[in-house]
PDB file of C-alpha atoms in Angstrom:
ATOM      1  CA  MET A   1      10.800  23.826  -8.889  1.00  0.00           C
ATOM      2  CA  LYS A   2       7.587  23.737  -6.356  1.00  0.00           C
ATOM      3  CA  THR A   3       6.474  20.413  -5.762  1.00  0.00           C
ATOM      4  CA  ASP A   4       2.677  20.144  -6.275  1.00  0.00           C
ATOM      5  CA  VAL A   5       2.155  16.345  -4.881  1.00  0.00           C
ATOM      6  CA  ILE A   6       4.113  13.960  -3.041  1.00  0.00           C
ATOM      7  CA  CYS A   7       3.368  10.213  -3.680  1.00  0.00           C
ATOM      8  CA  ILE A   8       4.378   7.777  -0.996  1.00  0.00           C
ATOM      9  CA  GLY A   9       4.188   4.048  -1.526  1.00  0.00           C
ATOM     10  CA  LEU A  10       5.136   1.136  -3.566  1.00  0.00           C
ATOM     11  CA  THR A  11       7.351   0.703  -6.574  1.00  0.00           C
ATOM     12  CA  CYS A  12       7.733  -2.551  -8.292  1.00  0.00           C
ATOM     13  CA  ALA A  13       8.496  -3.910 -11.862  1.00  0.00           C
ATOM     14  CA  ASP A  14       5.453  -5.379 -13.639  1.00  0.00           C
ATOM     15  CA  VAL A  15       5.930  -8.438 -16.043  1.00  0.00           C
ATOM     16  CA  LEU A  16       2.719  -8.344 -17.948  1.00  0.00           C
ATOM     17  CA  ILE A  17       1.482 -11.433 -19.577  1.00  0.00           C
ATOM     18  CA  ARG A  18      -1.728 -11.314 -21.969  1.00  0.00           C
ATOM     19  CA  GLY A  19      -3.284 -13.917 -23.922  1.00  0.00           C
ATOM     20  CA  THR A  20      -2.069 -17.110 -22.353  1.00  0.00           C
ATOM     21  CA  ASP A  21      -4.160 -19.748 -21.067  1.00  0.00           C
ATOM     22  CA  LEU A  22      -3.063 -20.971 -17.774  1.00  0.00           C
ATOM     23  CA  SER A  23      -6.019 -22.966 -16.762  1.00  0.00           C
ATOM     24  CA  SER A  24      -4.748 -26.151 -18.840  1.00  0.00           C
ATOM     25  CA  PRO A  25      -1.593 -28.034 -18.206  1.00  0.00           C
ATOM     26  CA  PHE A  26       1.469 -27.074 -20.257  1.00  0.00           C
ATOM     27  CA  ILE A  27       2.383 -29.530 -22.953  1.00  0.00           C
ATOM     28  CA  GLY A  28       5.879 -29.451 -23.370  1.00  0.00           C
ATOM     29  CA  GLU A  29       7.945 -26.737 -21.731  1.00  0.00           C
ATOM     30  CA  THR A  30       6.156 -23.501 -23.066  1.00  0.00           C
ATOM     31  CA  LYS A  31       3.223 -21.743 -23.620  1.00  0.00           C
ATOM     32  CA  PRO A  32       2.216 -19.093 -25.989  1.00  0.00           C
ATOM     33  CA  ALA A  33       1.247 -15.459 -25.251  1.00  0.00           C
ATOM     34  CA  LYS A  34      -0.164 -12.785 -27.235  1.00  0.00           C
ATOM     35  CA  GLU A  35       1.968 -10.222 -25.720  1.00  0.00           C
ATOM     36  CA  VAL A  36       4.603 -10.091 -22.708  1.00  0.00           C
ATOM     37  CA  SER A  37       5.880  -6.838 -21.746  1.00  0.00           C
ATOM     38  CA  PHE A  38       8.054  -5.199 -18.805  1.00  0.00           C
ATOM     39  CA  HIS A  39       7.126  -1.920 -17.020  1.00  0.00           C
ATOM     40  CA  VAL A  40       7.440   0.018 -13.990  1.00  0.00           C
ATOM     41  CA  GLY A  41       4.255  -0.631 -11.370  1.00  0.00           C
ATOM     42  CA  GLY A  42       3.419   0.133  -7.901  1.00  0.00           C
ATOM     43  CA  ASP A  43       0.602   2.432  -6.457  1.00  0.00           C
ATOM     44  CA  ALA A  44       2.932   5.389  -5.906  1.00  0.00           C
ATOM     45  CA  ALA A  45       5.114   4.939  -8.666  1.00  0.00           C
ATOM     46  CA  ASN A  46       2.213   4.809 -11.172  1.00  0.00           C
ATOM     47  CA  GLN A  47       0.554   7.759  -9.682  1.00  0.00           C
ATOM     48  CA  SER A  48       3.749   9.882  -9.883  1.00  0.00           C
ATOM     49  CA  ILE A  49       4.619   8.967 -13.531  1.00  0.00           C
ATOM     50  CA  VAL A  50       1.041   9.682 -14.704  1.00  0.00           C
ATOM     51  CA  LEU A  51       0.838  13.138 -12.591  1.00  0.00           C
ATOM     52  CA  SER A  52       4.196  14.100 -14.199  1.00  0.00           C
ATOM     53  CA  HIS A  53       2.586  13.358 -17.706  1.00  0.00           C
ATOM     54  CA  MET A  54      -0.254  15.349 -16.509  1.00  0.00           C
ATOM     55  CA  GLY A  55       1.944  18.281 -16.162  1.00  0.00           C
ATOM     56  CA  VAL A  56       1.894  18.043 -12.406  1.00  0.00           C
ATOM     57  CA  ASN A  57       5.117  18.416 -10.459  1.00  0.00           C
ATOM     58  CA  ALA A  58       5.176  15.266  -8.424  1.00  0.00           C
ATOM     59  CA  LYS A  59       7.840  14.070  -5.996  1.00  0.00           C
ATOM     60  CA  LEU A  60       7.991  10.190  -5.198  1.00  0.00           C
ATOM     61  CA  MET A  61       8.916   8.750  -1.664  1.00  0.00           C
ATOM     62  CA  THR A  62       9.457   5.019  -2.274  1.00  0.00           C
ATOM     63  CA  GLY A  63      11.900   2.124  -1.455  1.00  0.00           C
ATOM     64  CA  LEU A  64      13.738   0.294  -4.203  1.00  0.00           C
ATOM     65  CA  GLY A  65      16.788  -2.313  -4.025  1.00  0.00           C
ATOM     66  CA  GLU A  66      20.212  -1.466  -5.286  1.00  0.00           C
ATOM     67  CA  ASP A  67      19.746  -3.903  -8.318  1.00  0.00           C
ATOM     68  CA  SER A  68      18.833  -3.805 -11.958  1.00  0.00           C
ATOM     69  CA  ILE A  69      15.241  -3.528 -11.206  1.00  0.00           C
ATOM     70  CA  GLY A  70      15.792  -0.461  -9.114  1.00  0.00           C
ATOM     71  CA  SER A  71      17.999   1.111 -11.980  1.00  0.00           C
ATOM     72  CA  PHE A  72      15.428   0.433 -14.477  1.00  0.00           C
ATOM     73  CA  CYS A  73      12.629   1.918 -12.209  1.00  0.00           C
ATOM     74  CA  THR A  74      14.727   5.075 -11.430  1.00  0.00           C
ATOM     75  CA  ASN A  75      15.598   5.564 -15.252  1.00  0.00           C
ATOM     76  CA  THR A  76      11.929   5.197 -15.978  1.00  0.00           C
ATOM     77  CA  PHE A  77      10.881   8.050 -13.335  1.00  0.00           C
ATOM     78  CA  LYS A  78      13.947  10.339 -14.607  1.00  0.00           C
ATOM     79  CA  GLU A  79      12.335   9.889 -18.233  1.00  0.00           C
ATOM     80  CA  ALA A  80       8.966  10.855 -16.964  1.00  0.00           C
ATOM     81  CA  GLY A  81      10.147  13.965 -15.107  1.00  0.00           C
ATOM     82  CA  VAL A  82       9.515  12.685 -11.607  1.00  0.00           C
ATOM     83  CA  ASP A  83      11.340  14.259  -8.517  1.00  0.00           C
ATOM     84  CA  ILE A  84      13.074  11.023  -7.243  1.00  0.00           C
ATOM     85  CA  SER A  85      15.180  12.816  -4.617  1.00  0.00           C
ATOM     86  CA  GLU A  86      13.671  11.094  -1.752  1.00  0.00           C
ATOM     87  CA  ILE A  87      13.898   7.422  -3.226  1.00  0.00           C
ATOM     88  CA  VAL A  88      15.378   5.384  -0.365  1.00  0.00           C
ATOM     89  CA  TYR A  89      17.639   2.643  -1.807  1.00  0.00           C
ATOM     90  CA  ALA A  90      18.103  -0.525   0.378  1.00  0.00           C
ATOM     91  CA  LYS A  91      21.595  -2.115  -0.163  1.00  0.00           C
ATOM     92  CA  ASP A  92      20.692  -5.761   1.419  1.00  0.00           C
ATOM     93  CA  SER A  93      17.305  -6.090  -0.131  1.00  0.00           C
ATOM     94  CA  PRO A  94      15.871  -6.736  -3.765  1.00  0.00           C
ATOM     95  CA  SER A  95      13.247  -4.431  -5.427  1.00  0.00           C
ATOM     96  CA  SER A  96       9.763  -6.086  -5.858  1.00  0.00           C
ATOM     97  CA  ILE A  97       8.683  -7.826  -9.097  1.00  0.00           C
ATOM     98  CA  ASN A  98       5.052  -8.693  -9.833  1.00  0.00           C
ATOM     99  CA  VAL A  99       3.913 -10.901 -12.695  1.00  0.00           C
ATOM    100  CA  VAL A 100       0.471  -9.720 -14.009  1.00  0.00           C
ATOM    101  CA  ILE A 101      -1.718 -12.331 -15.813  1.00  0.00           C
ATOM    102  CA  ILE A 102      -4.144 -10.487 -17.973  1.00  0.00           C
ATOM    103  CA  ASN A 103      -7.221 -12.164 -18.775  1.00  0.00           C
ATOM    104  CA  SER A 104      -9.240 -11.710 -22.342  1.00  0.00           C
ATOM    105  CA  ASP A 105     -11.542  -9.145 -20.570  1.00  0.00           C
ATOM    106  CA  GLY A 106      -8.530  -7.013 -19.353  1.00  0.00           C
ATOM    107  CA  GLN A 107      -9.127  -8.101 -15.653  1.00  0.00           C
ATOM    108  CA  ARG A 108      -5.769  -9.434 -14.014  1.00  0.00           C
ATOM    109  CA  ASN A 109      -4.335 -11.676 -11.444  1.00  0.00           C
ATOM    110  CA  PHE A 110      -1.065 -11.235  -9.876  1.00  0.00           C
ATOM    111  CA  VAL A 111       1.695 -13.470  -8.811  1.00  0.00           C
ATOM    112  CA  ASN A 112       4.196 -11.504  -6.678  1.00  0.00           C
ATOM    113  CA  SER A 113       7.731 -11.680  -5.324  1.00  0.00           C
ATOM    114  CA  GLY A 114       6.426 -11.038  -1.817  1.00  0.00           C
ATOM    115  CA  MET A 115       7.233  -7.954   0.085  1.00  0.00           C
ATOM    116  CA  PRO A 116      11.078  -7.694   0.415  1.00  0.00           C
ATOM    117  CA  GLU A 117      12.567  -5.341   3.141  1.00  0.00           C
ATOM    118  CA  SER A 118      13.161  -2.454   0.271  1.00  0.00           C
ATOM    119  CA  VAL A 119       9.459  -1.682   0.215  1.00  0.00           C
ATOM    120  CA  PHE A 120       9.116  -0.903   3.953  1.00  0.00           C
ATOM    121  CA  PHE A 121      11.249   2.245   3.707  1.00  0.00           C
ATOM    122  CA  ALA A 122      10.715   5.095   6.278  1.00  0.00           C
ATOM    123  CA  PRO A 123       9.036   8.222   4.562  1.00  0.00           C
ATOM    124  CA  ALA A 124      11.139  11.309   4.767  1.00  0.00           C
ATOM    125  CA  LEU A 125       8.511  13.195   6.587  1.00  0.00           C
ATOM    126  CA  GLU A 126      10.673  16.104   7.297  1.00  0.00           C
ATOM    127  CA  LYS A 127      10.657  16.840   3.430  1.00  0.00           C
ATOM    128  CA  ILE A 128       6.762  17.088   3.535  1.00  0.00           C
ATOM    129  CA  LYS A 129       6.368  20.990   3.394  1.00  0.00           C
ATOM    130  CA  ASP A 130       5.024  23.372   0.918  1.00  0.00           C
ATOM    131  CA  VAL A 131       3.030  21.030  -1.082  1.00  0.00           C
ATOM    132  CA  LYS A 132      -0.478  20.924  -2.067  1.00  0.00           C
ATOM    133  CA  VAL A 133      -1.462  17.190  -1.887  1.00  0.00           C
ATOM    134  CA  VAL A 134       0.220  14.362  -0.144  1.00  0.00           C
ATOM    135  CA  SER A 135      -0.853  11.019  -1.562  1.00  0.00           C
ATOM    136  CA  LEU A 136      -0.708   7.604   0.297  1.00  0.00           C
ATOM    137  CA  GLY A 137      -0.587   5.159  -2.772  1.00  0.00           C
ATOM    138  CA  SER A 138      -2.246   2.320  -1.001  1.00  0.00           C
ATOM    139  CA  MET A 139      -2.972   2.673   2.899  1.00  0.00           C
ATOM    140  CA  MET A 140      -2.739  -0.735   4.346  1.00  0.00           C
ATOM    141  CA  MET A 141       0.217  -1.725   2.234  1.00  0.00           C
ATOM    142  CA  PRO A 142       3.820  -1.031   2.499  1.00  0.00           C
ATOM    143  CA  PRO A 143       4.901   1.229   4.083  1.00  0.00           C
ATOM    144  CA  PHE A 144       1.532   2.124   5.583  1.00  0.00           C
ATOM    145  CA  VAL A 145       0.623  -1.237   7.309  1.00  0.00           C
ATOM    146  CA  THR A 146       1.122  -0.021  10.764  1.00  0.00           C
ATOM    147  CA  VAL A 147      -0.712   2.649  12.907  1.00  0.00           C
ATOM    148  CA  PRO A 148       2.564   4.807  13.660  1.00  0.00           C
ATOM    149  CA  VAL A 149       3.690   5.072  10.181  1.00  0.00           C
ATOM    150  CA  ILE A 150       0.213   5.978   9.018  1.00  0.00           C
ATOM    151  CA  GLU A 151      -0.494   8.315  11.880  1.00  0.00           C
ATOM    152  CA  LYS A 152       2.760  10.342  11.670  1.00  0.00           C
ATOM    153  CA  THR A 153       2.401  10.681   7.959  1.00  0.00           C
ATOM    154  CA  VAL A 154      -1.251  11.999   7.666  1.00  0.00           C
ATOM    155  CA  LYS A 155      -0.707  14.230  10.757  1.00  0.00           C
ATOM    156  CA  LYS A 156       2.391  15.677   9.249  1.00  0.00           C
ATOM    157  CA  ALA A 157       0.812  16.348   6.132  1.00  0.00           C
ATOM    158  CA  LYS A 158      -2.059  18.144   7.661  1.00  0.00           C
ATOM    159  CA  GLN A 159       0.250  20.246   9.891  1.00  0.00           C
ATOM    160  CA  GLU A 160       1.639  21.387   6.830  1.00  0.00           C
ATOM    161  CA  GLY A 161      -1.590  22.376   5.142  1.00  0.00           C
ATOM    162  CA  ALA A 162      -1.541  19.636   2.476  1.00  0.00           C
ATOM    163  CA  ILE A 163      -4.742  17.932   1.184  1.00  0.00           C
ATOM    164  CA  VAL A 164      -4.366  14.205   2.071  1.00  0.00           C
ATOM    165  CA  CYS A 165      -5.324  11.566  -0.375  1.00  0.00           C
ATOM    166  CA  ALA A 166      -5.440   7.867   0.209  1.00  0.00           C
ATOM    167  CA  ASP A 167      -5.853   5.007  -2.036  1.00  0.00           C
ATOM    168  CA  VAL A 168      -6.485   1.772   0.011  1.00  0.00           C
ATOM    169  CA  MET A 169      -6.195  -2.073  -0.473  1.00  0.00           C
ATOM    170  CA  PHE A 170      -7.364  -4.608   1.980  1.00  0.00           C
ATOM    171  CA  ASN A 171      -4.501  -6.468   3.444  1.00  0.00           C
ATOM    172  CA  PRO A 172      -5.150  -8.854   6.576  1.00  0.00           C
ATOM    173  CA  GLU A 173      -1.743  -8.280   7.679  1.00  0.00           C
ATOM    174  CA  SER A 174      -2.028  -4.523   8.082  1.00  0.00           C
ATOM    175  CA  CYS A 175      -3.724  -2.568  10.737  1.00  0.00           C
ATOM    176  CA  THR A 176      -7.522  -2.033  10.781  1.00  0.00           C
ATOM    177  CA  LEU A 177      -9.851   0.937  10.207  1.00  0.00           C
ATOM    178  CA  GLU A 178     -10.874   0.354  13.927  1.00  0.00           C
ATOM    179  CA  GLN A 179      -7.222   0.407  15.184  1.00  0.00           C
ATOM    180  CA  LEU A 180      -6.479   3.496  13.220  1.00  0.00           C
ATOM    181  CA  GLY A 181      -9.484   5.231  14.761  1.00  0.00           C
ATOM    182  CA  GLU A 182     -11.016   8.692  14.021  1.00  0.00           C
ATOM    183  CA  GLU A 183      -7.686  10.533  15.724  1.00  0.00           C
ATOM    184  CA  VAL A 184      -5.623   9.157  12.674  1.00  0.00           C
ATOM    185  CA  LEU A 185      -8.283   8.864   9.732  1.00  0.00           C
ATOM    186  CA  SER A 186      -9.903  12.389  10.386  1.00  0.00           C
ATOM    187  CA  ASN A 187      -6.638  13.595   8.745  1.00  0.00           C
ATOM    188  CA  ILE A 188      -7.618  12.056   5.450  1.00  0.00           C
ATOM    189  CA  ASP A 189      -9.631  14.388   2.969  1.00  0.00           C
ATOM    190  CA  TYR A 190     -10.296  11.888   0.091  1.00  0.00           C
ATOM    191  CA  ILE A 191     -10.124   8.062   0.104  1.00  0.00           C
ATOM    192  CA  PHE A 192     -10.223   5.781  -2.987  1.00  0.00           C
ATOM    193  CA  PRO A 193     -11.223   2.204  -2.384  1.00  0.00           C
ATOM    194  CA  ASN A 194     -12.786  -0.155  -5.011  1.00  0.00           C
ATOM    195  CA  GLU A 195     -16.153  -1.587  -4.136  1.00  0.00           C
ATOM    196  CA  GLU A 196     -14.561  -5.141  -2.930  1.00  0.00           C
ATOM    197  CA  GLU A 197     -11.867  -3.238  -0.742  1.00  0.00           C
ATOM    198  CA  ALA A 198     -14.466  -1.073   0.849  1.00  0.00           C
ATOM    199  CA  ARG A 199     -16.500  -4.391   1.542  1.00  0.00           C
ATOM    200  CA  GLN A 200     -13.613  -6.105   3.186  1.00  0.00           C
ATOM    201  CA  LEU A 201     -12.445  -2.968   5.138  1.00  0.00           C
ATOM    202  CA  THR A 202     -15.820  -2.072   6.469  1.00  0.00           C
ATOM    203  CA  GLY A 203     -17.555  -5.342   6.769  1.00  0.00           C
ATOM    204  CA  LYS A 204     -20.511  -3.727   4.823  1.00  0.00           C
ATOM    205  CA  THR A 205     -22.048  -4.838   1.554  1.00  0.00           C
ATOM    206  CA  ASP A 206     -24.183  -1.818   0.925  1.00  0.00           C
ATOM    207  CA  LEU A 207     -22.489   1.184  -0.849  1.00  0.00           C
ATOM    208  CA  ASP A 208     -24.028   3.850   1.509  1.00  0.00           C
ATOM    209  CA  GLU A 209     -23.154   1.822   4.859  1.00  0.00           C
ATOM    210  CA  MET A 210     -19.582   1.245   3.434  1.00  0.00           C
ATOM    211  CA  ALA A 211     -19.189   5.032   2.821  1.00  0.00           C
ATOM    212  CA  ASP A 212     -20.723   5.639   6.301  1.00  0.00           C
ATOM    213  CA  VAL A 213     -18.192   3.712   8.144  1.00  0.00           C
ATOM    214  CA  PHE A 214     -15.333   5.789   6.481  1.00  0.00           C
ATOM    215  CA  LEU A 215     -17.208   9.151   7.117  1.00  0.00           C
ATOM    216  CA  LYS A 216     -17.760   7.882  10.784  1.00  0.00           C
ATOM    217  CA  TYR A 217     -14.186   7.931  11.319  1.00  0.00           C
ATOM    218  CA  GLY A 218     -13.954  11.391  10.086  1.00  0.00           C
ATOM    219  CA  ILE A 219     -12.791  10.986   6.554  1.00  0.00           C
ATOM    220  CA  LYS A 220     -13.990  14.049   4.499  1.00  0.00           C
ATOM    221  CA  ASN A 221     -14.793  12.427   1.200  1.00  0.00           C
ATOM    222  CA  VAL A 222     -15.431   8.960   0.043  1.00  0.00           C
ATOM    223  CA  LEU A 223     -14.994   7.653  -3.486  1.00  0.00           C
ATOM    224  CA  ILE A 224     -15.830   4.016  -4.169  1.00  0.00           C
ATOM    225  CA  LYS A 225     -14.661   2.931  -7.461  1.00  0.00           C
ATOM    226  CA  LEU A 226     -17.135   0.656  -9.199  1.00  0.00           C
ATOM    227  CA  GLY A 227     -15.321  -0.327 -12.432  1.00  0.00           C
ATOM    228  CA  LYS A 228     -17.582  -0.070 -15.285  1.00  0.00           C
ATOM    229  CA  ASP A 229     -20.378   1.115 -13.323  1.00  0.00           C
ATOM    230  CA  GLY A 230     -18.656   4.405 -12.323  1.00  0.00           C
ATOM    231  CA  CYS A 231     -17.674   5.948  -9.099  1.00  0.00           C
ATOM    232  CA  PHE A 232     -19.950   6.323  -5.641  1.00  0.00           C
ATOM    233  CA  VAL A 233     -19.186   9.438  -4.061  1.00  0.00           C
ATOM    234  CA  LYS A 234     -20.422  10.575  -0.469  1.00  0.00           C
ATOM    235  CA  ASN A 235     -19.649  13.298   1.889  1.00  0.00           C
ATOM    236  CA  LYS A 236     -21.781  15.119   4.447  1.00  0.00           C
ATOM    237  CA  ASN A 237     -23.356  17.289   1.445  1.00  0.00           C
ATOM    238  CA  ILE A 238     -23.309  14.775  -1.432  1.00  0.00           C
ATOM    239  CA  ARG A 239     -24.459  11.299  -2.314  1.00  0.00           C
ATOM    240  CA  LYS A 240     -23.986  10.540  -6.080  1.00  0.00           C
ATOM    241  CA  VAL A 241     -23.007   7.999  -8.524  1.00  0.00           C
ATOM    242  CA  PHE A 242     -20.556   9.417 -11.349  1.00  0.00           C
ATOM    243  CA  PRO A 243     -20.870   7.175 -14.587  1.00  0.00           C
ATOM    244  CA  SER A 244     -17.736   5.530 -16.036  1.00  0.00           C
ATOM    245  CA  LEU A 245     -16.612   6.213 -19.824  1.00  0.00           C
ATOM    246  CA  ALA A 246     -17.317   3.401 -22.131  1.00  0.00           C
ATOM    247  CA  VAL A 247     -13.917   1.978 -23.440  1.00  0.00           C
ATOM    248  CA  GLU A 248     -12.192  -1.032 -25.114  1.00  0.00           C
ATOM    249  CA  VAL A 249     -10.548  -2.708 -22.252  1.00  0.00           C
ATOM    250  CA  ILE A 250      -7.142  -4.019 -22.757  1.00  0.00           C
ATOM    251  CA  ASP A 251      -5.464  -4.129 -19.329  1.00  0.00           C
ATOM    252  CA  THR A 252      -6.992  -2.812 -16.189  1.00  0.00           C
ATOM    253  CA  THR A 253      -3.465  -3.068 -14.238  1.00  0.00           C
ATOM    254  CA  GLY A 254      -3.311   0.366 -12.502  1.00  0.00           C
ATOM    255  CA  ALA A 255      -6.640   1.711 -13.311  1.00  0.00           C
ATOM    256  CA  GLY A 256      -7.175   2.969  -9.680  1.00  0.00           C
ATOM    257  CA  ASP A 257      -3.871   4.598  -9.617  1.00  0.00           C
ATOM    258  CA  ASN A 258      -4.646   6.566 -12.543  1.00  0.00           C
ATOM    259  CA  PHE A 259      -7.864   7.343 -11.277  1.00  0.00           C
ATOM    260  CA  ALA A 260      -6.145   8.825  -8.325  1.00  0.00           C
ATOM    261  CA  ALA A 261      -3.748  10.596 -10.438  1.00  0.00           C
ATOM    262  CA  GLY A 262      -6.489  12.179 -12.434  1.00  0.00           C
ATOM    263  CA  PHE A 263      -8.207  13.336  -9.258  1.00  0.00           C
ATOM    264  CA  ILE A 264      -5.356  14.569  -7.757  1.00  0.00           C
ATOM    265  CA  THR A 265      -4.662  16.691 -11.072  1.00  0.00           C
ATOM    266  CA  GLY A 266      -8.201  18.112 -10.596  1.00  0.00           C
ATOM    267  CA  LEU A 267      -7.412  19.332  -7.096  1.00  0.00           C
ATOM    268  CA  ILE A 268      -4.042  20.916  -7.997  1.00  0.00           C
ATOM    269  CA  GLU A 269      -6.224  22.735 -10.716  1.00  0.00           C
ATOM    270  CA  ASP A 270      -8.696  23.681  -8.060  1.00  0.00           C
ATOM    271  CA  LYS A 271     -11.496  22.052  -9.692  1.00  0.00           C
ATOM    272  CA  ASP A 272     -14.783  21.033  -7.946  1.00  0.00           C
ATOM    273  CA  LEU A 273     -15.512  17.685  -6.712  1.00  0.00           C
ATOM    274  CA  GLY A 274     -17.553  16.586  -9.931  1.00  0.00           C
ATOM    275  CA  GLU A 275     -15.100  17.940 -12.150  1.00  0.00           C
ATOM    276  CA  CYS A 276     -12.195  15.830 -10.251  1.00  0.00           C
ATOM    277  CA  VAL A 277     -14.216  12.623 -10.484  1.00  0.00           C
ATOM    278  CA  MET A 278     -14.788  13.066 -14.249  1.00  0.00           C
ATOM    279  CA  LEU A 279     -11.109  14.002 -14.956  1.00  0.00           C
ATOM    280  CA  ALA A 280     -10.293  10.827 -12.829  1.00  0.00           C
ATOM    281  CA  SER A 281     -12.616   8.654 -15.032  1.00  0.00           C
ATOM    282  CA  ALA A 282     -11.082  10.002 -18.056  1.00  0.00           C
ATOM    283  CA  THR A 283      -7.338   9.397 -16.822  1.00  0.00           C
ATOM    284  CA  ALA A 284      -8.420   5.764 -16.030  1.00  0.00           C
ATOM    285  CA  GLY A 285     -10.371   5.420 -19.178  1.00  0.00           C
ATOM    286  CA  ILE A 286      -7.498   5.936 -20.951  1.00  0.00           C
ATOM    287  CA  ALA A 287      -5.119   3.760 -19.097  1.00  0.00           C
ATOM    288  CA  ILE A 288      -6.967   0.705 -19.453  1.00  0.00           C
ATOM    289  CA  GLN A 289      -6.830   0.891 -23.166  1.00  0.00           C
ATOM    290  CA  TYR A 290      -3.009   0.103 -23.136  1.00  0.00           C
ATOM    291  CA  MET A 291      -0.664  -2.318 -21.818  1.00  0.00           C
ATOM    292  CA  GLY A 292       0.995  -1.242 -18.618  1.00  0.00           C
ATOM    293  CA  ALA A 293      -0.194   0.807 -15.657  1.00  0.00           C
ATOM    294  CA  ASN A 294       1.270   4.163 -16.528  1.00  0.00           C
ATOM    295  CA  THR A 295       1.917   4.096 -20.199  1.00  0.00           C
ATOM    296  CA  GLY A 296      -1.330   5.023 -21.595  1.00  0.00           C
ATOM    297  CA  VAL A 297      -1.632   8.846 -20.496  1.00  0.00           C
ATOM    298  CA  LYS A 298       0.953  10.923 -22.251  1.00  0.00           C
ATOM    299  CA  SER A 299      -0.498  14.407 -21.641  1.00  0.00           C
ATOM    300  CA  ARG A 300      -2.760  16.787 -19.839  1.00  0.00           C
ATOM    301  CA  GLU A 301      -4.255  17.757 -23.264  1.00  0.00           C
ATOM    302  CA  GLN A 302      -4.883  14.162 -24.407  1.00  0.00           C
ATOM    303  CA  VAL A 303      -7.056  13.642 -21.236  1.00  0.00           C
ATOM    304  CA  GLU A 304      -9.086  16.687 -21.779  1.00  0.00           C
ATOM    305  CA  GLU A 305      -9.641  15.782 -25.413  1.00  0.00           C
ATOM    306  CA  TYR A 306     -10.821  12.461 -24.439  1.00  0.00           C
ATOM    307  CA  LEU A 307     -12.913  13.883 -21.678  1.00  0.00           C
ATOM    308  CA  GLN A 308     -14.512  16.296 -24.102  1.00  0.00           C
ATOM    309  CA  ASP A 309     -15.161  13.454 -26.831  1.00  0.00           C
ATOM    310  CA  ASN A 310     -16.922  11.170 -24.163  1.00  0.00           C
ATOM    311  CA  ARG A 311     -19.013  13.587 -22.333  1.00  0.00           C
TER     312      ARG A 311
END
């Protein structure tokens, strides 16, 4: 089976807790919660699962421990139809676990287990070939925290003729845009920071100025996610804000990963930039109506129907 997209990045287990008040002290040993659930999470993991649900042939490169969490994640990927042939299992390191506290407005805060050695796997670059899109789950997060790893990955992808997409997070312990420079960043076709991440990475506060920093380094297309206010898109030809779709928010965990998956689906289908953005917005819009970062989107048809109903 031909691979449409290779997703490279993090996998973790998400423990989701919704409807509990942690601002006040415990009285006794326990606090009630409206809902507690357990799911696969992580940037590349979420992207690969949602892409597979959308009918895209997705391969996942990620790192897991040889533990019960690793087994749970692996079985979930298999059920979703994700190609897991390039997962790296660490014998002496646990898998990553993330506790997500979901507030009444659907926004969330995290308590995580840190970054075990399993997440710093070496991507199998020799397996990047005959693929349309290579997606960096989150640049500046493991395994993409150093210049050499990012450089080798994006250059290999471009050498193979792939479109390179990069979601991105701000990580003070990672390399910087300046350290990466144009030689590395010019290999990226699409980058997907949210507004706060773009502000932290560029040191700018204005949307145009933030986008211009990324463009200055040679990145072809900048998509700054604005949450309920939509998505700001800028390249050398376009400057536009695309609206979001009005939804009832339950859980925003993984919204950006779903946005990336929807956008990449559009690229696989050879849609134009505007159509890719709207498909991305619809995918994210469905996702945040459900608990879990990759549980809402079930099929390509579901997303298309949702998009048509909300145009």
